[in-house]
Coordinates of C-alpha atoms in Angstrom, one line a residue:
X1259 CA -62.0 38.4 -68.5
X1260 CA -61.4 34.6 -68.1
X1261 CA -59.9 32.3 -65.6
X1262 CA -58.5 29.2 -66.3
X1263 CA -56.6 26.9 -62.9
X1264 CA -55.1 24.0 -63.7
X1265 CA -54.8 21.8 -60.5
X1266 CA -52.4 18.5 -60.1
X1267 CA -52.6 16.7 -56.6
X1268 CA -49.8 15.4 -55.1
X1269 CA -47.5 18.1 -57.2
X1270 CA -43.9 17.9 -55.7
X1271 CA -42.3 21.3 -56.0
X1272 CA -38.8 19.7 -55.8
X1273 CA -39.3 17.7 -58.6
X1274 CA -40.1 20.1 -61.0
X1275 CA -37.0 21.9 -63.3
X1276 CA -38.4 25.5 -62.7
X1277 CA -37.8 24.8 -58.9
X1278 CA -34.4 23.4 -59.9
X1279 CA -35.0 19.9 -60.2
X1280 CA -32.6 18.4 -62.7
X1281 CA -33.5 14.4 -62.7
X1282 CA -37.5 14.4 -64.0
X1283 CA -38.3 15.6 -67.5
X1284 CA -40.6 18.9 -67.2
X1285 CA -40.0 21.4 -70.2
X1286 CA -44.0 22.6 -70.3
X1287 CA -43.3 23.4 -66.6
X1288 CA -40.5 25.6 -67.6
X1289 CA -42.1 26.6 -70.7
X1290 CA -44.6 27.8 -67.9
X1291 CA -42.9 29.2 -65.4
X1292 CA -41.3 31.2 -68.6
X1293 CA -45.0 33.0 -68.9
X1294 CA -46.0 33.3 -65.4
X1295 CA -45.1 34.8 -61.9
X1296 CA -43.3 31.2 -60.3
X1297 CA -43.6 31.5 -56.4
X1298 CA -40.9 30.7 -54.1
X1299 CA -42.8 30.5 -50.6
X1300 CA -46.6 28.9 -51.8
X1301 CA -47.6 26.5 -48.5
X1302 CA -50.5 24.2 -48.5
X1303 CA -53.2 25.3 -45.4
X1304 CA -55.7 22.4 -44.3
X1305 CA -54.5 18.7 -45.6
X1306 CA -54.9 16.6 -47.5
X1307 CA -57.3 16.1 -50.6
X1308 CA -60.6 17.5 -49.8
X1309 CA -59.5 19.7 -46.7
X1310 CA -57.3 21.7 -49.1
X1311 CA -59.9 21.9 -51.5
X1312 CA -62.8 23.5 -48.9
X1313 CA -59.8 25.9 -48.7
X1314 CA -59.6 26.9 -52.2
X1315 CA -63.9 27.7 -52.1
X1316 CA -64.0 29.2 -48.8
X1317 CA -60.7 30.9 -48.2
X1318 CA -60.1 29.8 -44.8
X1319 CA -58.8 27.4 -43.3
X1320 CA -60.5 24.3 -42.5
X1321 CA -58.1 21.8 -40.2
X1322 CA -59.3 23.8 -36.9
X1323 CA -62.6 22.6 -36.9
X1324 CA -63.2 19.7 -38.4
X1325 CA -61.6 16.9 -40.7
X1326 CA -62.0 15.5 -43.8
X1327 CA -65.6 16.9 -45.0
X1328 CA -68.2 18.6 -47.6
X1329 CA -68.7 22.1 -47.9
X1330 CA -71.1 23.2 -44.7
X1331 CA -74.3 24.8 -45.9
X1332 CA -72.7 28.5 -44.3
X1333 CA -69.9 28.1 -46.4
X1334 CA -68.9 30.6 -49.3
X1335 CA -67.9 29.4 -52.4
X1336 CA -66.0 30.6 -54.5
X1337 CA -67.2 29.4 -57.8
X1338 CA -70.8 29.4 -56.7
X1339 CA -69.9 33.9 -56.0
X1340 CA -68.6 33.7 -59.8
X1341 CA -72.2 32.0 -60.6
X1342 CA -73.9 34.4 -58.9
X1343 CA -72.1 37.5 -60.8
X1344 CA -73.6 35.7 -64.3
X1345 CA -69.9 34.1 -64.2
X1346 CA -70.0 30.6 -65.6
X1347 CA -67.6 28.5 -63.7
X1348 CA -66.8 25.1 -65.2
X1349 CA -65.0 22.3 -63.3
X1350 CA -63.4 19.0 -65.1
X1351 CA -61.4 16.6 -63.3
X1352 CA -61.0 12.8 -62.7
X1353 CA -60.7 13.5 -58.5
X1354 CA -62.4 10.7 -57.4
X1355 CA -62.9 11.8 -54.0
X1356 CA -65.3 14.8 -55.4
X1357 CA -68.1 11.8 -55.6
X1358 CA -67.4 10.2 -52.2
X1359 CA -69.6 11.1 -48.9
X1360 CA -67.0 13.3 -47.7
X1361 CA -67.0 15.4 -50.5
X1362 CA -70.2 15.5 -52.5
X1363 CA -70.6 19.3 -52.0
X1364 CA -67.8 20.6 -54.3
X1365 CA -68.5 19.6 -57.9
X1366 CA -72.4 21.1 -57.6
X1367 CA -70.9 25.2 -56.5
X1368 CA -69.9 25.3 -60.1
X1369 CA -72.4 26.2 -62.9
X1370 CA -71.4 22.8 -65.1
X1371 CA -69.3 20.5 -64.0
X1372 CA -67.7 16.8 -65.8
X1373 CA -66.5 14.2 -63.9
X1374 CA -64.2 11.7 -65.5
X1375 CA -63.9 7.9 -64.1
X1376 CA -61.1 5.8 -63.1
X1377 CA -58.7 6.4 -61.0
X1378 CA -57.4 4.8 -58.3
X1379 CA -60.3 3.2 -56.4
X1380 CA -63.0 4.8 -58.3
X1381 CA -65.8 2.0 -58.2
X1382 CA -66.3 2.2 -61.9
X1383 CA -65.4 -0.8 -64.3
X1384 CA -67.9 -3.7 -63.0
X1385 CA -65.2 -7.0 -62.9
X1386 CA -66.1 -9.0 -60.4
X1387 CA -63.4 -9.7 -57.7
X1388 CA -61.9 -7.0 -59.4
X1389 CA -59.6 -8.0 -61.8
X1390 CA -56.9 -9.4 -58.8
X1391 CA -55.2 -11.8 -61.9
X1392 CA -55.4 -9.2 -64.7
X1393 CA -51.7 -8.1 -64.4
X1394 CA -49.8 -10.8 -61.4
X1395 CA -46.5 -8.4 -61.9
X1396 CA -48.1 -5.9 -59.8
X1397 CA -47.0 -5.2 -56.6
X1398 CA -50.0 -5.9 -54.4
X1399 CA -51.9 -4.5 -50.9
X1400 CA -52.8 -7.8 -49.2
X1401 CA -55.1 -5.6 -46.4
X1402 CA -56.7 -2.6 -45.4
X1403 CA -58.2 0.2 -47.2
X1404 CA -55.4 0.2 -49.8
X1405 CA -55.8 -3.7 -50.6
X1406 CA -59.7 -2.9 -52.2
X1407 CA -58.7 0.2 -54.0
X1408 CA -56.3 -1.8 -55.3
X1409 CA -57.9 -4.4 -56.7
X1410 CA -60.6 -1.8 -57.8
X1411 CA -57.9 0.0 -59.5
X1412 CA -56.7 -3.4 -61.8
X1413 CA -60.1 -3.3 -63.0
X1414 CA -60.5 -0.4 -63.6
X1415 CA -57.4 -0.7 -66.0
X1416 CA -58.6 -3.3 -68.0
X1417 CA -60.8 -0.5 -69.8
X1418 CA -57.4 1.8 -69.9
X1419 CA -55.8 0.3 -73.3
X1420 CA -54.0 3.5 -74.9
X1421 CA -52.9 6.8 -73.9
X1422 CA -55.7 8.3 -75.0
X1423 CA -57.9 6.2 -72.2
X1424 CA -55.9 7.2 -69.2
X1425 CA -58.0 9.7 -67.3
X1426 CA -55.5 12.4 -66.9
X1427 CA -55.5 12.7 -70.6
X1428 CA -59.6 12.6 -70.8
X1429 CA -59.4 15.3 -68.2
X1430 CA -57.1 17.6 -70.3
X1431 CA -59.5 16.8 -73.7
X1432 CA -62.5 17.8 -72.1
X1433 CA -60.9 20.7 -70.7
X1434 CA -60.0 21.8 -74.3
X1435 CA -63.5 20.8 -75.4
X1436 CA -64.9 23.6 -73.1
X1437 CA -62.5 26.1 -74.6
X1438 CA -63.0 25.2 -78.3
X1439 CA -66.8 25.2 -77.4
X1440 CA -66.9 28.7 -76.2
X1441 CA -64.3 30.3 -77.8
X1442 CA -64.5 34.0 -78.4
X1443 CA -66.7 33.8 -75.0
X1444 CA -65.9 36.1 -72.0
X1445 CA -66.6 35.9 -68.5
X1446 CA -66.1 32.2 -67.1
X1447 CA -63.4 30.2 -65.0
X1448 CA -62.4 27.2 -65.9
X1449 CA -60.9 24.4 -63.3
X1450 CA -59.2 21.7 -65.1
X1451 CA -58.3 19.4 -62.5
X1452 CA -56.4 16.2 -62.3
X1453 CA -55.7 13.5 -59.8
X1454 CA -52.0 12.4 -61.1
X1455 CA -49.6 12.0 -60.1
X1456 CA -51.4 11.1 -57.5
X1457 CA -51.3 7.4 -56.2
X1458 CA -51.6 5.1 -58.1
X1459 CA -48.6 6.3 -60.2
X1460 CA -49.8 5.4 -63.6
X1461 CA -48.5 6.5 -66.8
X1462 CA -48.1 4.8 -70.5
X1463 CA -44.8 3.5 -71.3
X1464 CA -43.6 6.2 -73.6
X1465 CA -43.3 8.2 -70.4
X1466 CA -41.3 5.3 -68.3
X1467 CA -39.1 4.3 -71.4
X1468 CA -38.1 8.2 -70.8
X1469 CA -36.3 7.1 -67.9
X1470 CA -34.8 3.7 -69.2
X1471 CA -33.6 1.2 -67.2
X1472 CA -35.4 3.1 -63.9
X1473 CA -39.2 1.0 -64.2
X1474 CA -37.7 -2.5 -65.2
X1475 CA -39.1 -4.8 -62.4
X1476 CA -42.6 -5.8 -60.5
X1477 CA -45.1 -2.4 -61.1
X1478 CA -44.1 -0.4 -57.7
X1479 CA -46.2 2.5 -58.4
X1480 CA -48.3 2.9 -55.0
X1481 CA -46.6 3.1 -51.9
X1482 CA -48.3 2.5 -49.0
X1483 CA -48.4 4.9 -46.0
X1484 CA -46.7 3.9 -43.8
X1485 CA -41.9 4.3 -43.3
X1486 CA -39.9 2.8 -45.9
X1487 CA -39.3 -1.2 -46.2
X1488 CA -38.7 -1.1 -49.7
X1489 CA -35.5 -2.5 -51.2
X1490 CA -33.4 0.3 -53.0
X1491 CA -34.4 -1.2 -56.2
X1492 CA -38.4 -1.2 -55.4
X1493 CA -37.6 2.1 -53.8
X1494 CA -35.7 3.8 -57.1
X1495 CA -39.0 2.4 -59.4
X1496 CA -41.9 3.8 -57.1
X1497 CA -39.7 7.2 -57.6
X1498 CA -39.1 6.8 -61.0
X1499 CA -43.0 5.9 -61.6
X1500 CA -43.7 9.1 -59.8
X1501 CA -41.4 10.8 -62.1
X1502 CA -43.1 9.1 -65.7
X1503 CA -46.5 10.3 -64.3
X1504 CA -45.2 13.8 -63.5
X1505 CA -43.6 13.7 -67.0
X1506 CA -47.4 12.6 -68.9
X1507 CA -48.6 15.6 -66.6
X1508 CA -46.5 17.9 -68.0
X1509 CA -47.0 17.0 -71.7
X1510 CA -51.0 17.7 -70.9
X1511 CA -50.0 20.9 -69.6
X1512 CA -48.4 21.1 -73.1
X1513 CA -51.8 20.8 -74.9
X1514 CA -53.1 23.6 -72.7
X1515 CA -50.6 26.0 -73.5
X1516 CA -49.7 24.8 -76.9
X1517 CA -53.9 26.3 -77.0
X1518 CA -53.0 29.6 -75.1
X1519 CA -51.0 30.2 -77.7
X1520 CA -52.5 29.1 -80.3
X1521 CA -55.7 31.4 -79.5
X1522 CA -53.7 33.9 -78.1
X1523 CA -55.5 33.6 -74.7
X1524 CA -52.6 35.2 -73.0
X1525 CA -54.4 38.8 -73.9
X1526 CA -57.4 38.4 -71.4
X1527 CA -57.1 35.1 -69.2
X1528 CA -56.0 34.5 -65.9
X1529 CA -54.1 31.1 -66.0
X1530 CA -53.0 29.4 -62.2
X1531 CA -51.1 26.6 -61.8
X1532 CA -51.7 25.0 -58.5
X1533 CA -51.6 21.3 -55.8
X1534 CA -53.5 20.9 -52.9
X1535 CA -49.9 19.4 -51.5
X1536 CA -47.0 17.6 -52.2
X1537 CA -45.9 14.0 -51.5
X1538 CA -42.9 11.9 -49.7
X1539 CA -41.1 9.9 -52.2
X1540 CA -38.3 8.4 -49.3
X1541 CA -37.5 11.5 -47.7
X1542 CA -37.1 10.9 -44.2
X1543 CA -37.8 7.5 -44.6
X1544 CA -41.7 7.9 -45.4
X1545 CA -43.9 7.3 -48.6
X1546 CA -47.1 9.9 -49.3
X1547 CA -48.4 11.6 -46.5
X1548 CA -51.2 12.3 -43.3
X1549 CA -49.1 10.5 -40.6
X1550 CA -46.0 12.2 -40.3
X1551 CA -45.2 15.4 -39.7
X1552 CA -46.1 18.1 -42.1
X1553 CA -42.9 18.2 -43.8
X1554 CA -41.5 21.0 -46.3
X1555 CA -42.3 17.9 -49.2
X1556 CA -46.0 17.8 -48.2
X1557 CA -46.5 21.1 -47.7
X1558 CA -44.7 23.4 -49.6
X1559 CA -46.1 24.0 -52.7
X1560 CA -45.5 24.9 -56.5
X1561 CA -47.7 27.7 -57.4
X1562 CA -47.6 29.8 -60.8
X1563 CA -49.8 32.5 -62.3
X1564 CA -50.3 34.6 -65.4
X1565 CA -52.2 38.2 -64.7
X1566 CA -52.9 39.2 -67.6
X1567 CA -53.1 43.2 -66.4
X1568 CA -49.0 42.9 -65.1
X1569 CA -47.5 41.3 -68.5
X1570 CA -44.1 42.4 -67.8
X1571 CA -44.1 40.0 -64.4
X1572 CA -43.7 37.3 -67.0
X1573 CA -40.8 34.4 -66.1
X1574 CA -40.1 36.6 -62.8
X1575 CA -40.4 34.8 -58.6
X1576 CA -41.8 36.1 -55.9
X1577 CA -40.8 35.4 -52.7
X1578 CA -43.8 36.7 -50.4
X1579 CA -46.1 33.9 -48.1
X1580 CA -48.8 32.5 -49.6
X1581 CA -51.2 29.7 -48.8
X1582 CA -54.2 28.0 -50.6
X1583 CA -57.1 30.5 -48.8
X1584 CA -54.7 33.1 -51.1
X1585 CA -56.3 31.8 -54.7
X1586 CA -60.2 32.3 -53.9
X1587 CA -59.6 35.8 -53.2
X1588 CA -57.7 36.3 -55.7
X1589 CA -59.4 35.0 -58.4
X1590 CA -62.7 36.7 -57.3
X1591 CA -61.1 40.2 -57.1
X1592 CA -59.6 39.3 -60.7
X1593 CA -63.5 39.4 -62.0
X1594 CA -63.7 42.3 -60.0
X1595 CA -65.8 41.2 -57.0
X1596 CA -65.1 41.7 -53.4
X1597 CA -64.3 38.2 -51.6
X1598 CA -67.3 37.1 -48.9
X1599 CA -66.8 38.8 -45.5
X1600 CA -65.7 35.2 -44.1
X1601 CA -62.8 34.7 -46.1
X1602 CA -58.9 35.4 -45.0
X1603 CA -56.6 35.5 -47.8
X1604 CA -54.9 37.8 -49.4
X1605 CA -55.1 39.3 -53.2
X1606 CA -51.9 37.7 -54.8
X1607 CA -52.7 40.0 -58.2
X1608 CA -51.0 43.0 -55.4
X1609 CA -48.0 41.0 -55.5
X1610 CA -47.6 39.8 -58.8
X1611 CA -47.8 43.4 -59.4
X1612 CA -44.5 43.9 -57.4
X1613 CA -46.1 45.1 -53.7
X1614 CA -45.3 43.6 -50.2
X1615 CA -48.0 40.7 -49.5
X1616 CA -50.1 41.3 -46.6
X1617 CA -49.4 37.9 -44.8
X1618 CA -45.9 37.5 -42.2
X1619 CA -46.9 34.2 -40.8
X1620 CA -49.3 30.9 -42.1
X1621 CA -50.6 28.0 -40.3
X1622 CA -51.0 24.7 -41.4
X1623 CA -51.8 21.3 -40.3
X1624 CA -54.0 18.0 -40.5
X1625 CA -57.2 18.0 -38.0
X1626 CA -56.0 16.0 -34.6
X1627 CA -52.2 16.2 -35.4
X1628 CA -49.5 19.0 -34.5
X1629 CA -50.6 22.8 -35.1
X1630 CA -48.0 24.2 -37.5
X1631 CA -47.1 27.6 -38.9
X1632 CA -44.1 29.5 -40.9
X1633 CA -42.9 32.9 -41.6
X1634 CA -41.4 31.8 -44.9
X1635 CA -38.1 30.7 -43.3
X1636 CA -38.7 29.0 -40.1
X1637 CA -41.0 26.6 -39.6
X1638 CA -42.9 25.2 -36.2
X1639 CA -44.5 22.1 -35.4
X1640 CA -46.3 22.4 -31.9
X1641 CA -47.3 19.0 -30.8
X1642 CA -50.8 18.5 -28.7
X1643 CA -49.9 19.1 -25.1
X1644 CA -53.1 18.0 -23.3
X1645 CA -54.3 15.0 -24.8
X1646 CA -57.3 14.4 -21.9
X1647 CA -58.9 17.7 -22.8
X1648 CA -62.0 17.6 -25.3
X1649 CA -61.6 17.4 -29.0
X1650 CA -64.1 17.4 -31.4
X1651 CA -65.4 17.9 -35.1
X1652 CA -67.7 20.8 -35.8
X1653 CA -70.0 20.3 -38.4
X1654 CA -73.5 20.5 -39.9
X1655 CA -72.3 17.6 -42.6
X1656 CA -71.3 14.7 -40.2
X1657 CA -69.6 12.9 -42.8
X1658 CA -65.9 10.8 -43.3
X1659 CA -64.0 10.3 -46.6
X1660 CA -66.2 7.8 -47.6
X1661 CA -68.4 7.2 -45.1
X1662 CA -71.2 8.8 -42.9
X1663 CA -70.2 9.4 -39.4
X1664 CA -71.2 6.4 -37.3
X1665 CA -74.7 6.2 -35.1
X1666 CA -71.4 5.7 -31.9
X1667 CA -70.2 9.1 -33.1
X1668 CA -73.7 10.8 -33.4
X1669 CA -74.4 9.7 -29.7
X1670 CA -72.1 12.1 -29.0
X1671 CA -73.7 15.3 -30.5
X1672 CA -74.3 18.3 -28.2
X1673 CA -75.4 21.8 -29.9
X1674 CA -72.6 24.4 -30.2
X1675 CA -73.2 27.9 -30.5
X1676 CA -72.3 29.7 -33.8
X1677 CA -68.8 30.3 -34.7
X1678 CA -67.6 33.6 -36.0
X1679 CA -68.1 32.1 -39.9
X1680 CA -71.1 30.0 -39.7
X1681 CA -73.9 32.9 -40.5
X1682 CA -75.4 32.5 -36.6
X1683 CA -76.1 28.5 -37.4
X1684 CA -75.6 26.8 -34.4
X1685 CA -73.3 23.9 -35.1
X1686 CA -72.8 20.2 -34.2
X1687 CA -70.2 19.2 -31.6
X1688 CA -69.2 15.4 -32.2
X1689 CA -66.3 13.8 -29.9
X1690 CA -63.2 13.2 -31.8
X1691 CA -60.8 10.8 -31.3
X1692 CA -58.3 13.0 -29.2
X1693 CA -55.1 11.0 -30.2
X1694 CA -52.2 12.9 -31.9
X1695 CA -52.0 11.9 -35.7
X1696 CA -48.9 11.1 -36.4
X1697 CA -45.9 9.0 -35.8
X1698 CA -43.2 11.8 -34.8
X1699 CA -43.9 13.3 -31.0
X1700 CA -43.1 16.5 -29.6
X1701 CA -42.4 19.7 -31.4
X1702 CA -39.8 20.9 -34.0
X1703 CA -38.6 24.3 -34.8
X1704 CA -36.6 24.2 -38.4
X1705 CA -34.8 27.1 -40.3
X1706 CA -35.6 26.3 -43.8
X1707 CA -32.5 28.8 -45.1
X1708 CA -30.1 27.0 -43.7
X1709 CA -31.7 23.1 -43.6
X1710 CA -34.1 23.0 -46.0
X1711 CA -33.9 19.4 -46.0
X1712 CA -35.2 19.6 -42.5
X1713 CA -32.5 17.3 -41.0
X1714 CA -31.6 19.3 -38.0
X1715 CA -34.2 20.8 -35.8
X1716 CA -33.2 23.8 -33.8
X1717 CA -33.9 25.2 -30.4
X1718 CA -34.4 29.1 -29.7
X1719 CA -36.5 30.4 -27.2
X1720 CA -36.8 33.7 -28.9
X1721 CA -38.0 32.0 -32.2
X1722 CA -40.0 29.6 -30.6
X1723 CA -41.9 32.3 -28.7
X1724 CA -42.6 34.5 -31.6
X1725 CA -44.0 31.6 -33.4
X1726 CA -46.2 30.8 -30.4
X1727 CA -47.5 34.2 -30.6
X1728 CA -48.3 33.5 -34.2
X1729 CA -50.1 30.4 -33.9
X1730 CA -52.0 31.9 -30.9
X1731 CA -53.2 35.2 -33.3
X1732 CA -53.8 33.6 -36.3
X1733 CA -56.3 30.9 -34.2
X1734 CA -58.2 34.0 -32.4
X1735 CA -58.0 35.2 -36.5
X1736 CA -59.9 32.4 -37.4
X1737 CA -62.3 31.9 -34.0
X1738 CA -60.8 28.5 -33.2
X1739 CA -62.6 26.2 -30.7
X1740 CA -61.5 26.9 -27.3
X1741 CA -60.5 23.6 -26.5
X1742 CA -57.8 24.0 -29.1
X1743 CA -55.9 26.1 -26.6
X1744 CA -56.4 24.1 -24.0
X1745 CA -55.3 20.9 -26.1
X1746 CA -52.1 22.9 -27.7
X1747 CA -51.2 24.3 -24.3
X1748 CA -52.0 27.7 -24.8
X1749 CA -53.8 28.4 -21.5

């Protein structure tokens, strides 16, 4: 048996033609969804990047305890299970952030591993100043993070002269390379896994001249963070450069299942087709993501899979709740071994094969900001009621996206007994910065069946309350910190 997982970041299910879209240009996404199980009710867990991705080794969620981080030395992984079963699991992507502090754990779980340079920020092409006059129609950062990624990102560039250069595409050609190489081969999973359309939104012309007359001006293709100030004519060609990256994606999903069928891999291989979360392109006045709320954009995902063992599930939808802790398990119990003891989700073969999934309710959420959850068709967003009451990171890794956590930070440490997951290791407690992370106060309650724009909040005690309940099982589930309940107003 084989696995293969293709993962995009910053996937937008709503812009995709098997969800219904009908203004981006996705046929290998409906070609897809025409061979696999397409799922109707696929949430994100712990955001963003790196937070979902702990997720998709440990199968659990990791926004509860601590933010943006490595994998913890009592994690489970699960491609490093697969290594241990004489599985060879094989992960090539161009995700910068795997070779950042914060998340220089991942890539080394596998059994082989290629990483491939240049996107975004990546400090890889050596031009000095980097390259701020190589292109002057670019829409530029003049501060903050954003403004040296940026400039990193022109330089990077200049080495990025055809198609074949971008890194999506060298992500997709190595992926093939590992098939052709081992062809005829059983027993491995393979993670192709790219950053676009992530920020920056870049893409060769072929794929903006497929929406002509949309990408005619200055280069809008990264949006800052932050609300709308965009004119409607920047504002249309940062969409429309979302949409010619989506559009390159989904020819390199081509190649892969132009392969699948070429090879007939259908027969024996697993295939998922996965994001770590979605991304705001103007609704509700915000770009990207991480400081509003969790909206249905962000974190309501597109999710597809081929089983192999249930062929006539093919071009069918499920509607059952699933989350990112979901594809660990699953994939494990494909190769026929039991997930770790520590991990929560649920085997998604069960309902690919037509049974009830296991899950009524899922939380998600970004560390310091609301505590969220859904049933499928409401969703609640519990703002922080007690913002004076301790909050902290719990970890035996004490380090940021890119950074190490800061000597001020460390002063803080005090020893914390074991947690219910950490394989008795006591763990470090490290003050957080207790203020809510995100623009929008208080909390929303939205029925997704009848707004699934999320434009009118509603207000029932009765829902309200069983959502509480939820949220308050779901942490005991997953042994949050105590001060969680004390911060969310649960005691």
């Amino acid at each position: 048996m084989k696995a293969i997982m293709v993962m995009f970041d910053s996937l937008n299910r709503r812009f995709l033609e098997p969800y219904g879209c009908q203004e981006t240009i996705t046929p290998n996404f409906l070609r897809l969804a025409q061979k696999t199980v397409r799922f109707e009710n696929s949430y994100a867990g712990s955001l963003p990047c790196i937070p979902a991705r702990r997720e998709l080794h440990t199968g659990r969620y990791n926004f509860l305890h601590r933010s943006w981080g490595p994998m913890e030395p009592f994690d489970d992984s699960m491609p490093g299970i697969l290594r241990g079963h004489g599985i060879h699991s094989h992960l090539v992507s161009d995700h910068g952030h795997y070779w950042e502090c914060g998340g220089a754990t991942y890539h080394t779980q596998y059994t082989t591993w290629e990483n491939i340079r240049g996107q975004e920020g990546d400090p890889w092409a050596p031009v000095v100043g980097g390259a701020e006059d190589a292109d002057p129609n670019f829409a530029a950062f003049t501060e903050g993070l954003r403004s040296g990624l940026y400039r990193q990102n022109l330089a990077n560039r200049t080495r990025v002269t055809g198609k074949e250069q971008y890194p999506l595409v060298k992500t997709f050609d190595k992926g093939l390379e590992f098939l052709r190489e081992n062809e005829g081969k059983d027993s491995f999973f393979l993670q192709i896994e790219s950053f676009s359309p992530h920020e920056p939104f870049m893409a060769s012309r072929e794929f903006k001249d497929m929406y002509p007359g949309k990408t005619k001006g200055k280069k809008y293709e990264w949006p800052d963070y932050a609300p709308v100030k965009e004119s409607a004519e920047e504002a249309d060609e940062i969409k429309y450069s979302y949409f010619a990256d989506l559009t390159m994606c989904d020819e390199q999903l081509g190649r892969l299942l132009d392969y699948m069928d070429e090879k007939n891999l259908w027969e024996d291989t697993m295939v998922i087709v996965n994001t770590d979360h979605g991304y705001m392109l103007g609704e509700h006045g915000y770009w990207a993501k991480n400081y509003m709320l969790c909206y249905d954009e962000i974190v309501h995902t597109p999710l597809f899979i081929w089983d192999p063992r249930f062929r006539e599930s093919a071009g069918t939808s499920r509607e059952a709740l699933v989350q990112t802790i979901d594809l660990p398990v699953t994939i494990l119990q494909f190769f026929g071994i039991d997930p770790a003891a520590d991990m929560q989700g649920q085997d998604i073969s069960r309902i690919i094969k037509g049974e009830k999934g296991s899950r009524t309710c899922g939380l998600f959420g970004i560390f310091g900001a609301h505590l969220c959850c859904t049933d499928g068709r409401y969703v609640y967003m519990r703002a922080p009621r007690n913002l004076k009451a301790p909050f902290h990171e719990y970890t035996l890794m004490p380090t940021h996206m890119m950074t190490f956590f800061t000597t001020k930070e460390l002063e803080s440490m005090e020893r914390h007994e074991a947690f219910s997951f950490t394989k008795n290791c006591p763990i470090m407690q490290i003050d957080a910065d207790p203020a809510v992370r995100c623009m929008e106060e208080g909390d929303y309650l939205f029925d997704l069946w009848n707004d699934p724009g999320q434009e009118h909040p509603i207000v029932s005690e009765d829902i309200t309350g069983e959502m509480e309940r939820s949220m308050y099982r779901l942490m005991r589930l997953n042994d949050a910190p105590e001060e969680l309940y004390l911060r969310f107003g649960f005691v």
